Short mmCIF file of C-alpha atoms in Angstrom, two decimals:
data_model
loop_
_atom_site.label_atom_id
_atom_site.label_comp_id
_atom_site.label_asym_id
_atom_site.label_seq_id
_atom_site.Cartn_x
_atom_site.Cartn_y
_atom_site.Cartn_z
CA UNK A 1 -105.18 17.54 -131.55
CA UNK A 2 -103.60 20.08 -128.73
CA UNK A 3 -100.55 18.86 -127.71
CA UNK A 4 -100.58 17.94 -123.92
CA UNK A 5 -98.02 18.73 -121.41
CA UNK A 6 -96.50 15.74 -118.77
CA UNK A 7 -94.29 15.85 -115.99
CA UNK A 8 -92.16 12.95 -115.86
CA UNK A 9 -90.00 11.86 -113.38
CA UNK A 10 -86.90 10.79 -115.71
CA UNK A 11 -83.59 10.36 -113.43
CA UNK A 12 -80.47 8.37 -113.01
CA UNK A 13 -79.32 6.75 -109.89
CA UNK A 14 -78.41 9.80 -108.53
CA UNK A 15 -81.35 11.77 -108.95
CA UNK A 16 -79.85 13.56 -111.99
CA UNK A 17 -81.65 14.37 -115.41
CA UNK A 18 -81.01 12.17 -117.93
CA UNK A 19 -81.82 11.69 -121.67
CA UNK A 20 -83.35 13.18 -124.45
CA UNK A 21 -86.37 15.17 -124.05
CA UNK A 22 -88.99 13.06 -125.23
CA UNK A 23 -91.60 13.71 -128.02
CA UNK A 24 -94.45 15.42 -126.16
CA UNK A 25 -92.91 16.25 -123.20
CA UNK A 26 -92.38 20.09 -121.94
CA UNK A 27 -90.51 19.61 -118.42
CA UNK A 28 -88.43 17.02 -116.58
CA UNK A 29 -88.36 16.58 -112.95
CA UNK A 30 -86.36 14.96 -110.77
CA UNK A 31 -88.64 12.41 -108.74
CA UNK A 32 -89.47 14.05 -105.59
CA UNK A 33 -88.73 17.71 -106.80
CA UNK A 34 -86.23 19.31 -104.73
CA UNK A 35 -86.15 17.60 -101.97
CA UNK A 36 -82.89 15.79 -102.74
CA UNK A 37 -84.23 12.02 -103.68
CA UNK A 38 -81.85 9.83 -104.84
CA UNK A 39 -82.27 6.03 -105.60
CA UNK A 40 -79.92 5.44 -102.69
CA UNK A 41 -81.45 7.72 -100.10
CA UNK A 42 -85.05 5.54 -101.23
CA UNK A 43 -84.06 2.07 -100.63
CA UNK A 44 -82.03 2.64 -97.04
CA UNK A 45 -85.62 4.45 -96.17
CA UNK A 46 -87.78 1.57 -97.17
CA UNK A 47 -85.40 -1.42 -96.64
CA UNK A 48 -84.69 -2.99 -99.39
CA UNK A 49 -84.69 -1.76 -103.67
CA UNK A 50 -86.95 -3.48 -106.25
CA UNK A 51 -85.63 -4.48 -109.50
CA UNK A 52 -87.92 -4.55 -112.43
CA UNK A 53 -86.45 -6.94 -114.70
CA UNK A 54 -87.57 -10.63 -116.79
CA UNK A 55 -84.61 -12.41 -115.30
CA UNK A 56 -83.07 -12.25 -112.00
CA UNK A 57 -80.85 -10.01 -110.83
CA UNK A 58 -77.32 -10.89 -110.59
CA UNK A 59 -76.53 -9.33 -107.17
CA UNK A 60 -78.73 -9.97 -103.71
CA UNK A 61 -78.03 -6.55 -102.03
CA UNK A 62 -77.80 -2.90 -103.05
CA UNK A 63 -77.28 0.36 -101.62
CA UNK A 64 -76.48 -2.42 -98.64
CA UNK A 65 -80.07 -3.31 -98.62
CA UNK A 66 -81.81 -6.67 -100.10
CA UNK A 67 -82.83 -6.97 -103.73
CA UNK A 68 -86.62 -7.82 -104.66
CA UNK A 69 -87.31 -8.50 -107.70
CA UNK A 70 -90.53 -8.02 -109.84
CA UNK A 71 -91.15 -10.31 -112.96
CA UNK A 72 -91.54 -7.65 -115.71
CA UNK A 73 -94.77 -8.61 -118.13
CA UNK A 74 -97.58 -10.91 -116.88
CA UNK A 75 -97.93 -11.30 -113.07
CA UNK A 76 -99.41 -15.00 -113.05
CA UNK A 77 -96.62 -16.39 -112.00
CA UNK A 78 -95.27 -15.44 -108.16
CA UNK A 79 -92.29 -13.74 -107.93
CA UNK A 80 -89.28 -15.98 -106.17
CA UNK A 81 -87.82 -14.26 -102.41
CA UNK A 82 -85.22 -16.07 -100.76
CA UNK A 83 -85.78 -15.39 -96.59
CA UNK A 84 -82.37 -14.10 -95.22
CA UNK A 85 -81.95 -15.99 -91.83
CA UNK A 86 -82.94 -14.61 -88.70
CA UNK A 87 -79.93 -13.49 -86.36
CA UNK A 88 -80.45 -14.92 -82.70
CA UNK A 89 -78.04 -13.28 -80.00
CA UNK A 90 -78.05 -16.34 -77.75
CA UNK A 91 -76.38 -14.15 -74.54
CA UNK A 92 -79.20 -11.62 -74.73
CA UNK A 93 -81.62 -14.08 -75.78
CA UNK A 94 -83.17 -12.33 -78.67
CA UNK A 95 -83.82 -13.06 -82.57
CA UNK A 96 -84.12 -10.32 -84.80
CA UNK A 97 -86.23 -11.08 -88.05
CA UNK A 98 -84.59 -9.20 -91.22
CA UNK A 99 -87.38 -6.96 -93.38
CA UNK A 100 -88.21 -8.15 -96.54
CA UNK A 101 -90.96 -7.72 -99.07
CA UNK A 102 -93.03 -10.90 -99.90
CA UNK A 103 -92.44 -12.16 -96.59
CA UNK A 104 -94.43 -12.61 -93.09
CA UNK A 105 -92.81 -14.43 -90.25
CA UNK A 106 -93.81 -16.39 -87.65
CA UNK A 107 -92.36 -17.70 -84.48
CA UNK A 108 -93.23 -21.22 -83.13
CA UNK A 109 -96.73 -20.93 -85.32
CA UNK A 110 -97.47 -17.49 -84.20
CA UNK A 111 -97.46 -14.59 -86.09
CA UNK A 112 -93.96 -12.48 -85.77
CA UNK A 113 -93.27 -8.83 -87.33
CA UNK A 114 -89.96 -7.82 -88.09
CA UNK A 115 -87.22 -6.64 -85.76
CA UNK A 116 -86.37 -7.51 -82.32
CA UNK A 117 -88.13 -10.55 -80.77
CA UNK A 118 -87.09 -12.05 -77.08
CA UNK A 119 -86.87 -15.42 -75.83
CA UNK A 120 -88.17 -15.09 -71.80
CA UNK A 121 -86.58 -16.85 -68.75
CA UNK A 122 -83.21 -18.67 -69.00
CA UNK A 123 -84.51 -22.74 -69.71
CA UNK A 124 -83.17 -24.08 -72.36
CA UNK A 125 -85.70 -23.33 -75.00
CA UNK A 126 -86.04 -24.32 -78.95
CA UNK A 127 -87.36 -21.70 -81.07
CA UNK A 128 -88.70 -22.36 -84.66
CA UNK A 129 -88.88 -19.05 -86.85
CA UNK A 130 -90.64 -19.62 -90.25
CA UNK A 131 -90.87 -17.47 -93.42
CA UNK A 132 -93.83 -17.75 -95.13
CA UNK A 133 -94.32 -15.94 -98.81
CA UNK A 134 -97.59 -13.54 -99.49
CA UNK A 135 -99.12 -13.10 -102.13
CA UNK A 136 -97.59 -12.91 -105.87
CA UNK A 137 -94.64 -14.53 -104.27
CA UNK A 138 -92.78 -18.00 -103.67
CA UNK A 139 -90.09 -19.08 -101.42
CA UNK A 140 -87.26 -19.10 -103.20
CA UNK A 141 -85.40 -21.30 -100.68
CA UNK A 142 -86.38 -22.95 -97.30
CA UNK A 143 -87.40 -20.74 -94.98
CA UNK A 144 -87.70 -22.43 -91.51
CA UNK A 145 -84.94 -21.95 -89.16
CA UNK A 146 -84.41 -23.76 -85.36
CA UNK A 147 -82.79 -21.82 -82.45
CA UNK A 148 -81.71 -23.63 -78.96
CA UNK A 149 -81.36 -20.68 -76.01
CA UNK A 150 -80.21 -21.63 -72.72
CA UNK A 151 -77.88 -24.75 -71.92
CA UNK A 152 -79.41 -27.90 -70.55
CA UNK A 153 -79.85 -28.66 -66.77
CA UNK A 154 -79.25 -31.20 -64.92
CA UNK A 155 -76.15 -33.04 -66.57
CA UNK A 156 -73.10 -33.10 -64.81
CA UNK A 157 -69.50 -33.79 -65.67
CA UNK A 158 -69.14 -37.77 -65.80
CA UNK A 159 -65.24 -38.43 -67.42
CA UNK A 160 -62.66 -36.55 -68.90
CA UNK A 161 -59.95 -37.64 -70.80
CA UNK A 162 -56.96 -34.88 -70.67
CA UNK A 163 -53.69 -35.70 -72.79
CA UNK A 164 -51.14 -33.81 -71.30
CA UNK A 165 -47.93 -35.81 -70.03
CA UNK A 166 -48.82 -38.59 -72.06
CA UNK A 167 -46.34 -37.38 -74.79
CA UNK A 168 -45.99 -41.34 -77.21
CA UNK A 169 -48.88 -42.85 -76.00
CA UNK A 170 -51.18 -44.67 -79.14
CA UNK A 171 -55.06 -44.64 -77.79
CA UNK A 172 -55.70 -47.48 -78.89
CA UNK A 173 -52.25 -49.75 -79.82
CA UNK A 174 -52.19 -51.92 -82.61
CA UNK A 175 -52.34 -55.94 -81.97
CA UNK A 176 -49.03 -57.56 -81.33
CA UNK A 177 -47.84 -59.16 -84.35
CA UNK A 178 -47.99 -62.54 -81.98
CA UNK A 179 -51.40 -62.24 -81.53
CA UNK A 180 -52.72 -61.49 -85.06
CA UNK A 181 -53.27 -65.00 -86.22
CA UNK A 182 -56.30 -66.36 -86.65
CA UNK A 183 -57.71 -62.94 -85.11
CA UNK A 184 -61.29 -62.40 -86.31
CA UNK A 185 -60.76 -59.09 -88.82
CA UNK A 186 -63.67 -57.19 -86.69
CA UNK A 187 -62.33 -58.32 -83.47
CA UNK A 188 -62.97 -55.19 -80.70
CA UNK A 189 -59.35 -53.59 -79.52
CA UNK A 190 -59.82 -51.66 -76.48
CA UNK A 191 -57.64 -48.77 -76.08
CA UNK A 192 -57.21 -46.53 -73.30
CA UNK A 193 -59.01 -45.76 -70.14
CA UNK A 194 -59.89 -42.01 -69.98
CA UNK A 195 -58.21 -41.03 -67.18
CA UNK A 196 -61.11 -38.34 -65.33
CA UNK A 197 -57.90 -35.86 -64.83
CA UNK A 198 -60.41 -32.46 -65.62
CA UNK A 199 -62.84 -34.65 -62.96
CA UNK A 200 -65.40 -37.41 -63.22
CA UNK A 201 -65.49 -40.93 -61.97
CA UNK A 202 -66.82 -42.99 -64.96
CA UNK A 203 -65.28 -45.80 -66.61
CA UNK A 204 -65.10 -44.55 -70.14
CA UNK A 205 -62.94 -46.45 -72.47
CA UNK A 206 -61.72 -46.02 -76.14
CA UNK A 207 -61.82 -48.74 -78.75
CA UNK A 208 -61.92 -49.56 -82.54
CA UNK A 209 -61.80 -53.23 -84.55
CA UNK A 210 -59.14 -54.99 -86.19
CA UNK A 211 -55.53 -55.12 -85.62
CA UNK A 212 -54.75 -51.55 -85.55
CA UNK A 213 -53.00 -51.48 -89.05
CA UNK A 214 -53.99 -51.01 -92.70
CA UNK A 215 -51.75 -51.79 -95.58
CA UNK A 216 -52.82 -48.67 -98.46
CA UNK A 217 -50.69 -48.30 -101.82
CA UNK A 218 -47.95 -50.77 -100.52
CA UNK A 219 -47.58 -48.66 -96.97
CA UNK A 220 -48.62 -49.81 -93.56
CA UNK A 221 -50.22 -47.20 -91.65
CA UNK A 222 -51.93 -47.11 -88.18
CA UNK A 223 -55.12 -46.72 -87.51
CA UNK A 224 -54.35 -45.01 -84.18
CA UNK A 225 -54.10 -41.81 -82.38
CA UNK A 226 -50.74 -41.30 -80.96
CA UNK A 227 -50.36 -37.88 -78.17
CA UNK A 228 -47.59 -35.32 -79.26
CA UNK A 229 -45.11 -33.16 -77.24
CA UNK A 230 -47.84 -30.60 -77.35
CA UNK A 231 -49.96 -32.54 -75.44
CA UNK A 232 -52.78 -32.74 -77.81
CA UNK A 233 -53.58 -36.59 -79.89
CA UNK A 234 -54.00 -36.53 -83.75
CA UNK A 235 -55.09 -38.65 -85.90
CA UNK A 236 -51.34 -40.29 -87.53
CA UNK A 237 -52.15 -43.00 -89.89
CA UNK A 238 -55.29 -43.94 -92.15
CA UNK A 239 -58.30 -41.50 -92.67
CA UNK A 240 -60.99 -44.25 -93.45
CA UNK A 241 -63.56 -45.01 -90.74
CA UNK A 242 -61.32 -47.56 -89.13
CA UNK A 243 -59.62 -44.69 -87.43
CA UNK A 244 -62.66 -43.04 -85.46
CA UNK A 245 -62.10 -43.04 -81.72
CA UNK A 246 -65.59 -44.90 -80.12
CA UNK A 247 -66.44 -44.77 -76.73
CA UNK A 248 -69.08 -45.41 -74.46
CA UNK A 249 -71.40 -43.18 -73.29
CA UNK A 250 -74.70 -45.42 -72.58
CA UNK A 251 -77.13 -43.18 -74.11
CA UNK A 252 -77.32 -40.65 -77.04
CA UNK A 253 -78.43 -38.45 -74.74
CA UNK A 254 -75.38 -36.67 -73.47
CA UNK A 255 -72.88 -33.54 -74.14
CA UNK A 256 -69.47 -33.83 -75.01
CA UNK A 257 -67.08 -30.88 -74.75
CA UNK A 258 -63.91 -31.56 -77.44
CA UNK A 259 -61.04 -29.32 -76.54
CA UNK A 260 -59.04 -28.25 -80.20
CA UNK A 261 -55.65 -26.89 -80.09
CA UNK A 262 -54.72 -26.53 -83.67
CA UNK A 263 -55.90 -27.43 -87.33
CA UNK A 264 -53.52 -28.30 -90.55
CA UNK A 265 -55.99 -29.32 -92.78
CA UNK A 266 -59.40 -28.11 -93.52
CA UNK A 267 -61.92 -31.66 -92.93
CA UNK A 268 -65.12 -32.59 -91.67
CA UNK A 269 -65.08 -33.06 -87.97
CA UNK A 270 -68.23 -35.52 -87.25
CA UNK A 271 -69.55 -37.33 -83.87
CA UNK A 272 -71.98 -39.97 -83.75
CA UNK A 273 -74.34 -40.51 -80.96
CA UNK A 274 -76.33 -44.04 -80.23
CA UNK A 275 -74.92 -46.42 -82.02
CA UNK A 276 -76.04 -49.76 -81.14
CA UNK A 277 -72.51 -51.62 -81.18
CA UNK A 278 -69.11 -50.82 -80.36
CA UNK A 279 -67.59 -52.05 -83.93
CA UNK A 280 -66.89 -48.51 -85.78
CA UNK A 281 -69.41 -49.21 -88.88
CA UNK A 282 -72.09 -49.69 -86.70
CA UNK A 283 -74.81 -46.91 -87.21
CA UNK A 284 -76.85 -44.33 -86.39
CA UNK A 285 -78.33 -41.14 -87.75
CA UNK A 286 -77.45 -38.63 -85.29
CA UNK A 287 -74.44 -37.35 -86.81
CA UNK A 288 -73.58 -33.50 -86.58
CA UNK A 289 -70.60 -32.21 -88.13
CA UNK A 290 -68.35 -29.18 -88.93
CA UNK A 291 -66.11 -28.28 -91.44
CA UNK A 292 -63.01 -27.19 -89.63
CA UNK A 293 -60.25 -25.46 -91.54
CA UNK A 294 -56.78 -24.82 -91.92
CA UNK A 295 -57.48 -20.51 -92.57
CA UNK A 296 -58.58 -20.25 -89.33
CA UNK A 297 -61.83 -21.00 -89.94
CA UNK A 298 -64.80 -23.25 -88.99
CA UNK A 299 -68.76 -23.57 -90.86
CA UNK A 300 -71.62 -25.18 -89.49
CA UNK A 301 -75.12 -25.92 -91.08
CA UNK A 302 -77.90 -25.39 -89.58
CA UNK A 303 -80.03 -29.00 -90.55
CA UNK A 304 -83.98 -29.33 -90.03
CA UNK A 305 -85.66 -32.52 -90.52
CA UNK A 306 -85.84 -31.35 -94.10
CA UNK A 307 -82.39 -31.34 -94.59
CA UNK A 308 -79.58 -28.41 -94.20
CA UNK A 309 -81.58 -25.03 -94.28
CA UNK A 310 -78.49 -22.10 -94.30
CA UNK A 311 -74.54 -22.43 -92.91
CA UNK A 312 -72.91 -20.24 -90.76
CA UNK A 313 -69.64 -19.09 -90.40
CA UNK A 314 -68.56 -19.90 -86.91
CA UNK A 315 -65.08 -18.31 -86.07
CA UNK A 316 -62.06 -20.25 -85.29
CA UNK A 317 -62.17 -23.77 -85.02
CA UNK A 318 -59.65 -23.45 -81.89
CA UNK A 319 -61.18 -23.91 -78.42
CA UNK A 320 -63.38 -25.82 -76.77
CA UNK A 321 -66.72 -27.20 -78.99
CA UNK A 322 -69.81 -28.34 -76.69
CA UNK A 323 -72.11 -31.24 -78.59
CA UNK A 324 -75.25 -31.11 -76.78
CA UNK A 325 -77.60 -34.47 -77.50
CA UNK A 326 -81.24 -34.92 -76.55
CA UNK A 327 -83.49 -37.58 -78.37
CA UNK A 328 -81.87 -36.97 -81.78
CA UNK A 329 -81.61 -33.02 -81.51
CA UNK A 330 -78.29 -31.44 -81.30
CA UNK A 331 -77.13 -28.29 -80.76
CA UNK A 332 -73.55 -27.53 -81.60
CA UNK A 333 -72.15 -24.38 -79.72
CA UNK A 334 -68.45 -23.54 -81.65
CA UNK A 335 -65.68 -21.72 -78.79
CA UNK A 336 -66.88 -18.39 -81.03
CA UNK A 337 -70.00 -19.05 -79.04
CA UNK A 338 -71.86 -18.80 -82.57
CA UNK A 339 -73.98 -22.22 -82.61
CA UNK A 340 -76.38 -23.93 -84.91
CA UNK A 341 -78.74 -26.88 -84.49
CA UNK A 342 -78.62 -30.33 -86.48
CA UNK A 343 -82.13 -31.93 -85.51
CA UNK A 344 -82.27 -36.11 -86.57
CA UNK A 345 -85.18 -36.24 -84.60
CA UNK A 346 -86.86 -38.39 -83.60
CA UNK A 347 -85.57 -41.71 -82.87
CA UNK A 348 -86.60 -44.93 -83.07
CA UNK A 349 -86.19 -46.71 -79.16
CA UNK A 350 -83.40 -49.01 -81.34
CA UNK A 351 -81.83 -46.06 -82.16
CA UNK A 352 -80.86 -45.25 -78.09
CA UNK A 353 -77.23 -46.98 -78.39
CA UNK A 354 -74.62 -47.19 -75.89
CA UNK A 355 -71.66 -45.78 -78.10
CA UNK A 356 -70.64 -42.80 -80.08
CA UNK A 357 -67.69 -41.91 -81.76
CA UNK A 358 -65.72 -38.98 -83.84
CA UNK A 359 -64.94 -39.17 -87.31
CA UNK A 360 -62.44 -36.70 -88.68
CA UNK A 361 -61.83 -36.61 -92.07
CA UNK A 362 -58.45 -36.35 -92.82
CA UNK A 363 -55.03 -37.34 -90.81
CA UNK A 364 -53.04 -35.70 -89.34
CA UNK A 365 -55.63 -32.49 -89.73
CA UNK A 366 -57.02 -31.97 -86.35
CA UNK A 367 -55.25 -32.09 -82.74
CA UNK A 368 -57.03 -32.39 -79.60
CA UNK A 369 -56.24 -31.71 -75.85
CA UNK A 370 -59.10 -32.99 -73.82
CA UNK A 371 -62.55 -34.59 -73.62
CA UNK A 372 -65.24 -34.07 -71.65
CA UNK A 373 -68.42 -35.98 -70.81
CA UNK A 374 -71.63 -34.97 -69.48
CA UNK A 375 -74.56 -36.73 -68.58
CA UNK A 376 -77.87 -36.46 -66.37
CA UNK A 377 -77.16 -38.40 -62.95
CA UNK A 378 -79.27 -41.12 -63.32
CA UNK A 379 -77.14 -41.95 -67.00
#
């Protein structure tokens, strides 16, 4: 049989030769001749670098471009992708989809290619961007992602509550020892008028139940806030429940502006909006949160009605954070300006309450200068 002659494009990463001739073989190429190919130069051109493998690759990027990887043997079964999120530049008002094989996009049900999309006029507009996976692939992770542009209209500032100068004051004292007999152990204890010193005319008041007090390991600590030196109120005592701060703010549908001035221990930092009661167990699903911590650093999740879909590092957790509230939707802007949305939608018309309240996590971990409420006119 006459022996037959191949070119075969056998190279290393770099586009070198590499390896023993093999048995048949009378010249090795690099792949692309002379034109200078290399591996590298190949997957910054396309995008992204396919791995041919039977088990995952270990890293998600390479040659600072995503990873695909192909299934090596039968192709029955679809390959896994995992969408990388979309980045939305909320000043601009654009969202630029990322390219990936396996992947088409859509926004709000239409079809989307990649690159530079923009959001038109300056409403306040939600945007849904999906990943869907084509053919001989599978989502490898959840691939829908909600975007809020534009800042509600219509809501005006309705109370503040502003610490400075109020150096010793407790929010919300404890009962006198006097009066704790026979006191029911959920009994309301109304705290402190917010005083409308950044503006705003509304009665807003804070409260929690019981007597202010919780014996834990032996040691009596307060469930209060108490405001420092600084200016700013932490949390001093317990970190259960008992110590949230509720107020009133007649509808769920608001936006509350939370002034931080310094963190000492990383925690979750959580409001609630529309609970029916003022007791501090009372409930209600609308709960977005953020992980504030003591590096200097804050995350939030971005949360569908399918649960949390991909978290995002926000930037210092000192400033001012904006909760914005409408019918179980909220979007959470951090003083970075990053922001995510937390949808809980939709609600139930028992699910409207009068109160919300803030939850932090640990004591002592999170001091605060000033709040703000906002609310349409007609609240």
């Amino acid at each position: 049989m006459a022996e037959k002659t191949f070119r075969v494009p056998q190279v290393d990463e770099r586009g070198h030769l590499t390896g023993a001739a093999l048995e048949g073989v009378r010249e090795l190429i690099p792949a692309g001749g002379a034109d200078g190919w290399t591996a590298e130069r190949q997957a910054k051109a396309q995008g992204f670098w396919v791995e041919h493998s039977t088990e995952p690759p270990a890293e998600e990027t390479k040659y600072g471009v995503p990873v695909v990887w192909l299934r090596e043997g039968t192709f029955t079964e679809p390959t896994p992708v995992k969408p990388y999120r979309p980045n939305p530049n909320y000043r601009r008002r654009t969202i630029t989809i990322p390219l990936q094989a396996g992947l088409s996009w859509k926004i709000d049900g239409e079809p989307a290619s990649p690159g530079e999309h923009v959001v038109p006029g300056d409403a306040f507009t939600p945007v849904a961007v999906t990943a869907e996976a084509s053919d001989n692939f599978k989502l490898a992770a959840p691939g829908s992602w909600p975007f809020q542009f534009g800042s509600l209209k219509g809501r005006v500032l309705v109370a503040s509550d502003v610490f400075a100068g109020r150096e010793g004051e407790i929010l919300i004292p404890p009962v006198p020892e006097e009066n704790r007999a026979g006191r029911h152990p959920y009994a309301i204890r109304d705290g402190a008028r917010w005083n409308n010193a950044a503006g705003g005319t509304a009665e807003v008041r804070w409260n929690q139940h019981g007597v202010g007090e919780h014996t834990i390991g032996g040691v009596v600590k307060p469930d209060g806030w108490v405001v420092g030196a600084d200016g700013a109120a932490v949390n001093t005592g317990i970190k259960n429940l008992e110590a949230s701060l509720v107020f009133n703010t007649g509808t769920p549908n608001v936006s509350v502006e939370i002034e931080v001035s310094e963190v000492t221990a990383s925690t979750p930092f959580t409001l609630t909006f529309g609970q029916p009661k003022q007791i501090m167990n009372s409930t209600s699903k609308v709960t977005p949160s953020v992980r504030m911590n003591a590096d200097g650093t804050s995350v939030l999740d971005e949360r569908t009605q399918d649960g949390v879909v991909s978290t995002i590092n926000a930037g210092s957790p000192i400033g001012v954070w904006r909760f914005d509230c409408l019918d179980g939707r909220v979007v959470i802007t951090a003083p970075s300006g990053e922001r995510a949305v937390q949808d809980f939608s939709p609600l139930a018309p028992s699910e409207y309450g009068p109160y919300s309240k803030l939850f932090i996590g640990e004591s002592n971990a999170v001091k605060i200068k000033s709040f703000k409420l906002y609310a349409s006119p007609s609240r």
